[in-house]
Coordinates of C-alpha atoms in Angstrom, one line a residue:
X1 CA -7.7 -11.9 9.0
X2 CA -4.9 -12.1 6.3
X3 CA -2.5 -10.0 5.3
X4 CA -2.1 -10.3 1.3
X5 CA 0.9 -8.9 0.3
X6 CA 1.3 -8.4 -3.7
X7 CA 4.6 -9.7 -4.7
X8 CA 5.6 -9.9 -8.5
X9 CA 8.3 -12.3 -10.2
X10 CA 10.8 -11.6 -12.3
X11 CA 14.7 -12.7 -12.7
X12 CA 15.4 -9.2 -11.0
X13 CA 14.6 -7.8 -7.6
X14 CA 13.4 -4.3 -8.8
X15 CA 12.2 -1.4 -5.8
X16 CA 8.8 -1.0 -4.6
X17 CA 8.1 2.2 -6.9
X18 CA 9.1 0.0 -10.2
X19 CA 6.3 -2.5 -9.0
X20 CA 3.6 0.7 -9.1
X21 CA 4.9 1.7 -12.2
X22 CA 5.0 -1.4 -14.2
X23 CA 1.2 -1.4 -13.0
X24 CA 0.5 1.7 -13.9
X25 CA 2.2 1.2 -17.5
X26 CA 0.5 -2.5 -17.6
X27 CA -3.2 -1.3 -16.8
X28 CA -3.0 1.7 -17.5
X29 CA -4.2 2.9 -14.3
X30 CA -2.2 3.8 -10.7
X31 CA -4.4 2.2 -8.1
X32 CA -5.3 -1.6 -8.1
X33 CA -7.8 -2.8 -5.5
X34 CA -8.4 -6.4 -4.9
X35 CA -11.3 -7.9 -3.2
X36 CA -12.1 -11.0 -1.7
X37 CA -15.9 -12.0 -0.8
X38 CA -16.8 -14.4 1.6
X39 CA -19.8 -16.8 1.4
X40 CA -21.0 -15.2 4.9
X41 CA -20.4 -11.7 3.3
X42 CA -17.0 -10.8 5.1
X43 CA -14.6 -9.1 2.7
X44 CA -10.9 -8.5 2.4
X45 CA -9.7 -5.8 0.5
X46 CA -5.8 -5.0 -0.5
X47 CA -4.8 -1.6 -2.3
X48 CA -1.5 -0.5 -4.3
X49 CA -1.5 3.2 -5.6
X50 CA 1.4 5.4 -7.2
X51 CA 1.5 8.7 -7.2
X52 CA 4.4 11.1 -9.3
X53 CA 5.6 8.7 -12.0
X54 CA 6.2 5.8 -9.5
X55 CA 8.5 8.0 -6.7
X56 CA 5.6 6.8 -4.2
X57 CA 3.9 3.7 -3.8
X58 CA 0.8 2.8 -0.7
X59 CA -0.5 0.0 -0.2
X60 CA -3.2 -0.6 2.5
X61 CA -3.9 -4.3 3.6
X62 CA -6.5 -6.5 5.0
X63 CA -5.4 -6.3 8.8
X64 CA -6.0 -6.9 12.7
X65 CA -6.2 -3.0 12.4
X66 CA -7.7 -0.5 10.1
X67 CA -4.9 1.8 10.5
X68 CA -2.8 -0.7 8.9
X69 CA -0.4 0.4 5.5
X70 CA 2.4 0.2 4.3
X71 CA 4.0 2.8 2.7
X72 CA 7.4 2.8 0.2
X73 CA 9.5 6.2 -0.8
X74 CA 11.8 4.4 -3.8
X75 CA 13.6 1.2 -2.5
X76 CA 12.7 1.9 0.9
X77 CA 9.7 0.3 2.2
X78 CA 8.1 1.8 5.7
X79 CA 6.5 -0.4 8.2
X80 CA 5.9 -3.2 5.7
X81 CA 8.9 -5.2 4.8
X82 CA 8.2 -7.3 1.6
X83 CA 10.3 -8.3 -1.2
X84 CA 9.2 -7.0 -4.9
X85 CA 9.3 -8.4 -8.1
X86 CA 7.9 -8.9 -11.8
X87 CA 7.8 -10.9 -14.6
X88 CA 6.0 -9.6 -17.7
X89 CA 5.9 -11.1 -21.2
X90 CA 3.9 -10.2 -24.4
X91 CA 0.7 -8.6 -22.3
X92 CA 0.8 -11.7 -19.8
X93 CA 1.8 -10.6 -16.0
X94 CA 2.5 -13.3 -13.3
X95 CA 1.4 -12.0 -10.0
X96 CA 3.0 -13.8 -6.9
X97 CA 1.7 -12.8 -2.9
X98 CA 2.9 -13.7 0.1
X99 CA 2.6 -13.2 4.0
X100 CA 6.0 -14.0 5.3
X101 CA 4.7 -13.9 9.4
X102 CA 2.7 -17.0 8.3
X103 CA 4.3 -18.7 5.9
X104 CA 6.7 -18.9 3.0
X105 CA 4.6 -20.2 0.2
X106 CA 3.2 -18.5 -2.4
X107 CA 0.0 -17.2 -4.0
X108 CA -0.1 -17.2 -7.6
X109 CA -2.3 -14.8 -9.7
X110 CA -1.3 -14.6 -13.6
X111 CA -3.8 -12.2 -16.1
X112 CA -3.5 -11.9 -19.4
X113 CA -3.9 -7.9 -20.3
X114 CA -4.9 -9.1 -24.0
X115 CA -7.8 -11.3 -23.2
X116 CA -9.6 -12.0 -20.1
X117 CA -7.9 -15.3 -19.3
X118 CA -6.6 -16.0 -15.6
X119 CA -5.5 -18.7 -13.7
X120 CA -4.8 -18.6 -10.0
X121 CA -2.1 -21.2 -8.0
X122 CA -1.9 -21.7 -4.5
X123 CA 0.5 -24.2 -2.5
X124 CA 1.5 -25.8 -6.0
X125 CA -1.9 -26.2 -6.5
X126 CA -4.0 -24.5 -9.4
X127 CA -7.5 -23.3 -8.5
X128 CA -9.9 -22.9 -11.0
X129 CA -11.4 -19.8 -12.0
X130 CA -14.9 -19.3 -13.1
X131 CA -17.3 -16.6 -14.0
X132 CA -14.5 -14.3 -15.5
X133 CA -15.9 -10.9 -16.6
X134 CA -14.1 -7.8 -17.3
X135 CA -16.4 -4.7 -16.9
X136 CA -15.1 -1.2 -18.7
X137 CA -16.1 1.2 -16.8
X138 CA -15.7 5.0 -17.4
X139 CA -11.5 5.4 -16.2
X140 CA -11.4 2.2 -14.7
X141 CA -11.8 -1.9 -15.2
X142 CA -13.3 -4.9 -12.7
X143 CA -12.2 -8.1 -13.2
X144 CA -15.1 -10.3 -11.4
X145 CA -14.8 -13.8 -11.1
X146 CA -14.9 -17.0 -8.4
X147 CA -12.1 -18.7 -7.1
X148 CA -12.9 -22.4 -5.3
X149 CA -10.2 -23.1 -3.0
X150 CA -9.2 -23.8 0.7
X151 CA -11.3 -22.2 3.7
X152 CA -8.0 -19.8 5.6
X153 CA -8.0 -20.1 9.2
X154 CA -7.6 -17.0 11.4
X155 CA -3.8 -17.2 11.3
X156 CA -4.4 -16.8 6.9
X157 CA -3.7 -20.5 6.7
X158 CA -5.5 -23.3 4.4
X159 CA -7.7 -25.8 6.0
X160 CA -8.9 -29.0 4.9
X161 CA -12.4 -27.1 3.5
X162 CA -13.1 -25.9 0.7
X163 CA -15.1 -22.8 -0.4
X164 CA -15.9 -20.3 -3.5
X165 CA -14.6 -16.7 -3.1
X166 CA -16.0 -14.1 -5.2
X167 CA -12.8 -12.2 -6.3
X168 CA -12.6 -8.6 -7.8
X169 CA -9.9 -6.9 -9.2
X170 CA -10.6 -3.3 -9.7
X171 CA -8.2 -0.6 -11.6
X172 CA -8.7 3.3 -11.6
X173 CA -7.1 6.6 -10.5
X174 CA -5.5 7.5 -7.7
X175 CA -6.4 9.0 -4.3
X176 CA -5.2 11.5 -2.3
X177 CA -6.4 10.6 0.5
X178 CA -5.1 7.3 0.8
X179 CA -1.5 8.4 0.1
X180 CA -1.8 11.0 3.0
X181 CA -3.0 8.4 5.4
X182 CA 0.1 6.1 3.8
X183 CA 2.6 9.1 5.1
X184 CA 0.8 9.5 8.1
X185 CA 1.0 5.7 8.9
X186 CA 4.3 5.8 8.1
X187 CA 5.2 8.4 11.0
X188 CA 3.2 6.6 13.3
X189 CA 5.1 3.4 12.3
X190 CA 8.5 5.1 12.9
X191 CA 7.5 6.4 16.5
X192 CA 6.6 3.0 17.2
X193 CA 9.8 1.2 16.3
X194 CA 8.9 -0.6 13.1
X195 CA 11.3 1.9 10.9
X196 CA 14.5 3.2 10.2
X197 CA 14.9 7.3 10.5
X198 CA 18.2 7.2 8.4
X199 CA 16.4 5.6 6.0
X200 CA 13.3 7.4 5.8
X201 CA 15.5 11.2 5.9
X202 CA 17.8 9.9 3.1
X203 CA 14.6 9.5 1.1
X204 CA 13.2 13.0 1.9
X205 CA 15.1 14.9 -0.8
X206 CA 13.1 12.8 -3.6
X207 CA 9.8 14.1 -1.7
X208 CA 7.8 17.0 -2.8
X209 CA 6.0 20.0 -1.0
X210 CA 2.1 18.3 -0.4
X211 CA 3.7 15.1 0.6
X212 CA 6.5 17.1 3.1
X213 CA 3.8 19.0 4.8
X214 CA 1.6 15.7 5.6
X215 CA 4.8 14.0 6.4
X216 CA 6.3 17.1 8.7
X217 CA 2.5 17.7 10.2
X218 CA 2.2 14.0 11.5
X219 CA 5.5 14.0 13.8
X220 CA 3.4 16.7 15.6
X221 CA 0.2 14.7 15.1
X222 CA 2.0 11.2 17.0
X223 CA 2.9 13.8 20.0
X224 CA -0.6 15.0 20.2
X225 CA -0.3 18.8 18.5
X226 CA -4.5 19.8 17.6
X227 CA -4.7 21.4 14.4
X228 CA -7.0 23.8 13.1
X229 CA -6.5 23.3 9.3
X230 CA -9.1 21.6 8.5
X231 CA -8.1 19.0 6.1
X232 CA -5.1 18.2 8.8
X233 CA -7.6 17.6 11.2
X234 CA -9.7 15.4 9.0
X235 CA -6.7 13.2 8.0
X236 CA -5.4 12.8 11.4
X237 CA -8.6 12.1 13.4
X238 CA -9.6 9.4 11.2
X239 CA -6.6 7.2 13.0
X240 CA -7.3 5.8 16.7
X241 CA -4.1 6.5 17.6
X242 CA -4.6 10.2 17.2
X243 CA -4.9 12.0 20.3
X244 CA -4.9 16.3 20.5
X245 CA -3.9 17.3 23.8
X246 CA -2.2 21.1 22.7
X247 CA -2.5 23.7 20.2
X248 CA 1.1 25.1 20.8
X249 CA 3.8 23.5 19.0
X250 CA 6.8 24.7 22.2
X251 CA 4.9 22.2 24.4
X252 CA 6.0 19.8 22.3
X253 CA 9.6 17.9 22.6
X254 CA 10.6 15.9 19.9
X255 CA 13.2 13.6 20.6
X256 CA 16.3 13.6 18.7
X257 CA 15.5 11.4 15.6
X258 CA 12.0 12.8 15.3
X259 CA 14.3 16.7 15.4
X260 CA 16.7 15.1 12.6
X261 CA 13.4 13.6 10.2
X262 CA 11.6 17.4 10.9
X263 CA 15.3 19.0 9.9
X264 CA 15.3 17.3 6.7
X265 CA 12.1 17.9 6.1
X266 CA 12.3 21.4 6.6
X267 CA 15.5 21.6 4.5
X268 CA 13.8 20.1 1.4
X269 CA 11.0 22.4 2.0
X270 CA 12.8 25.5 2.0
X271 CA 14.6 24.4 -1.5
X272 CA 11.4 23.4 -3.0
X273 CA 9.8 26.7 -2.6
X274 CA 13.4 28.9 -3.2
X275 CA 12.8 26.9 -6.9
X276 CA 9.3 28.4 -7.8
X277 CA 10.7 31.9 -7.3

């Protein structure tokens, strides 16, 4: 299956959190879902939210795992590396997406916020769009419409074939839960290799106390530390790669980058609650 990766144009590389923002301030909402529906009925999904005015941005894509995201704290991105741009004129925003493992060409998705026009390019070739129907619904708006256009084989790439996808774009609030599992990811990522530590603790000053506890809970959660809060225990077990084995945190040795990420976390902690008193 595909990863889609949401890449905006614009004469400026600006940071992840810009892109979530200039979302947020174009639709008025913080979390854009986009869904693709297959003839057979198989469906790929891809999710952006941001959370405090744009400091965080998720995003959760279409995958060879559903414990797949990506997660960004300001310019740094975690686990996903993609590049992040916009261009936006007069209500009219030019969407560009792109899977760099596969290949270097670009997906094209431009919607007009005044009127609902859209027009969709892919490989320097324009699909068309039919059946285009924007639904208000109470704090949110779906875009629905069909996109004819190459059959993707299992490495994401176009084939000879051709096919209609049912597409929907769907704007609302955010969630929680799914920045959680974003920071939780994130760790996991890190453990694995796929991150930078330096990076990740010079970001944790620009954190905040909900965020720090998910994000200082899940170095114990990757060494297999069972929790008895319950909403810990919730987040955590919904990953496979989430396995208790002890309830006492001195059984647990953190190696020396994982100490230096808990440090900082810990530091920013302690100054965010010295602040409420």
């Amino acid at each position: 299956m595909k990863k889609v990766f949401f890449i905006l144009i614009t004469f400026l590389t600006i940071s992840t959190s810009a892109f979530a923002e200039r979302i947020y301030n174009f639709f008025g909402y913080n979390t854009w879902e986009h869904t693709e529906i297959h003839k057979d009925g198989t469906k790929e999904t891809t999710v952006r939210s941001v959370f405090n005015n744009g400091t965080y941005f998720v995003g959760q894509f279409p995958a060879f795992s559903e414990d797949e995201f990506g997660f960004a704290i300001n310019d740094h991105t975690i686990y996903i590396d993609s590049t992040v741009e916009i261009y936006e004129e007069d209500g009219h925003v030019t969407i560009r997406t792109q899977d760099p493992p596969i290949s270097s060409e670009d997906y094209i998705f431009e919607l007009d916020q005044n009127s609902p026009s859209l027009k969709i390019e892919s490989f320097g070739e324009e699909y068309k769009v039919s059946k285009l129907r924007r639904t208000e619904l109470k704090g949110s708006i779906l875009y629905t419409y069909s996109v004819y256009r190459p059959k993707r084989d299992e490495r994401g790439r176009d084939t000879v074939d051709y096919e209609t996808v049912v597409c929907q774009d769907f704007f609302c609030n955010e969630s929680t839960d799914l920045l959680n599992r974003g920071i939780a990811f994130a760790i996991y990522s890190l453990n694995e290799g796929y991150g930078l530590y330096n990076e990740v603790i010079s970001q944790v000053q620009f954190m905040h106390l909900p965020e720090l506890r998910i994000m200082r809970n899940a170095i114990y959660a990757v060494h297999g530390y069972s929790f008895t809060s319950y909403d810990l225990k919730e987040l955590f077990s919904s990953f496979s790669w989430y396995k208790p084995v002890t309830s006492q945190e001195s059984d647990i040795i953190l190696p020396e980058n994982e100490q230096m990420l808990l440090d900082a976390i810990l530091k920013r902690t302690q100054e965010l609650q010295f602040d409420e008193y």
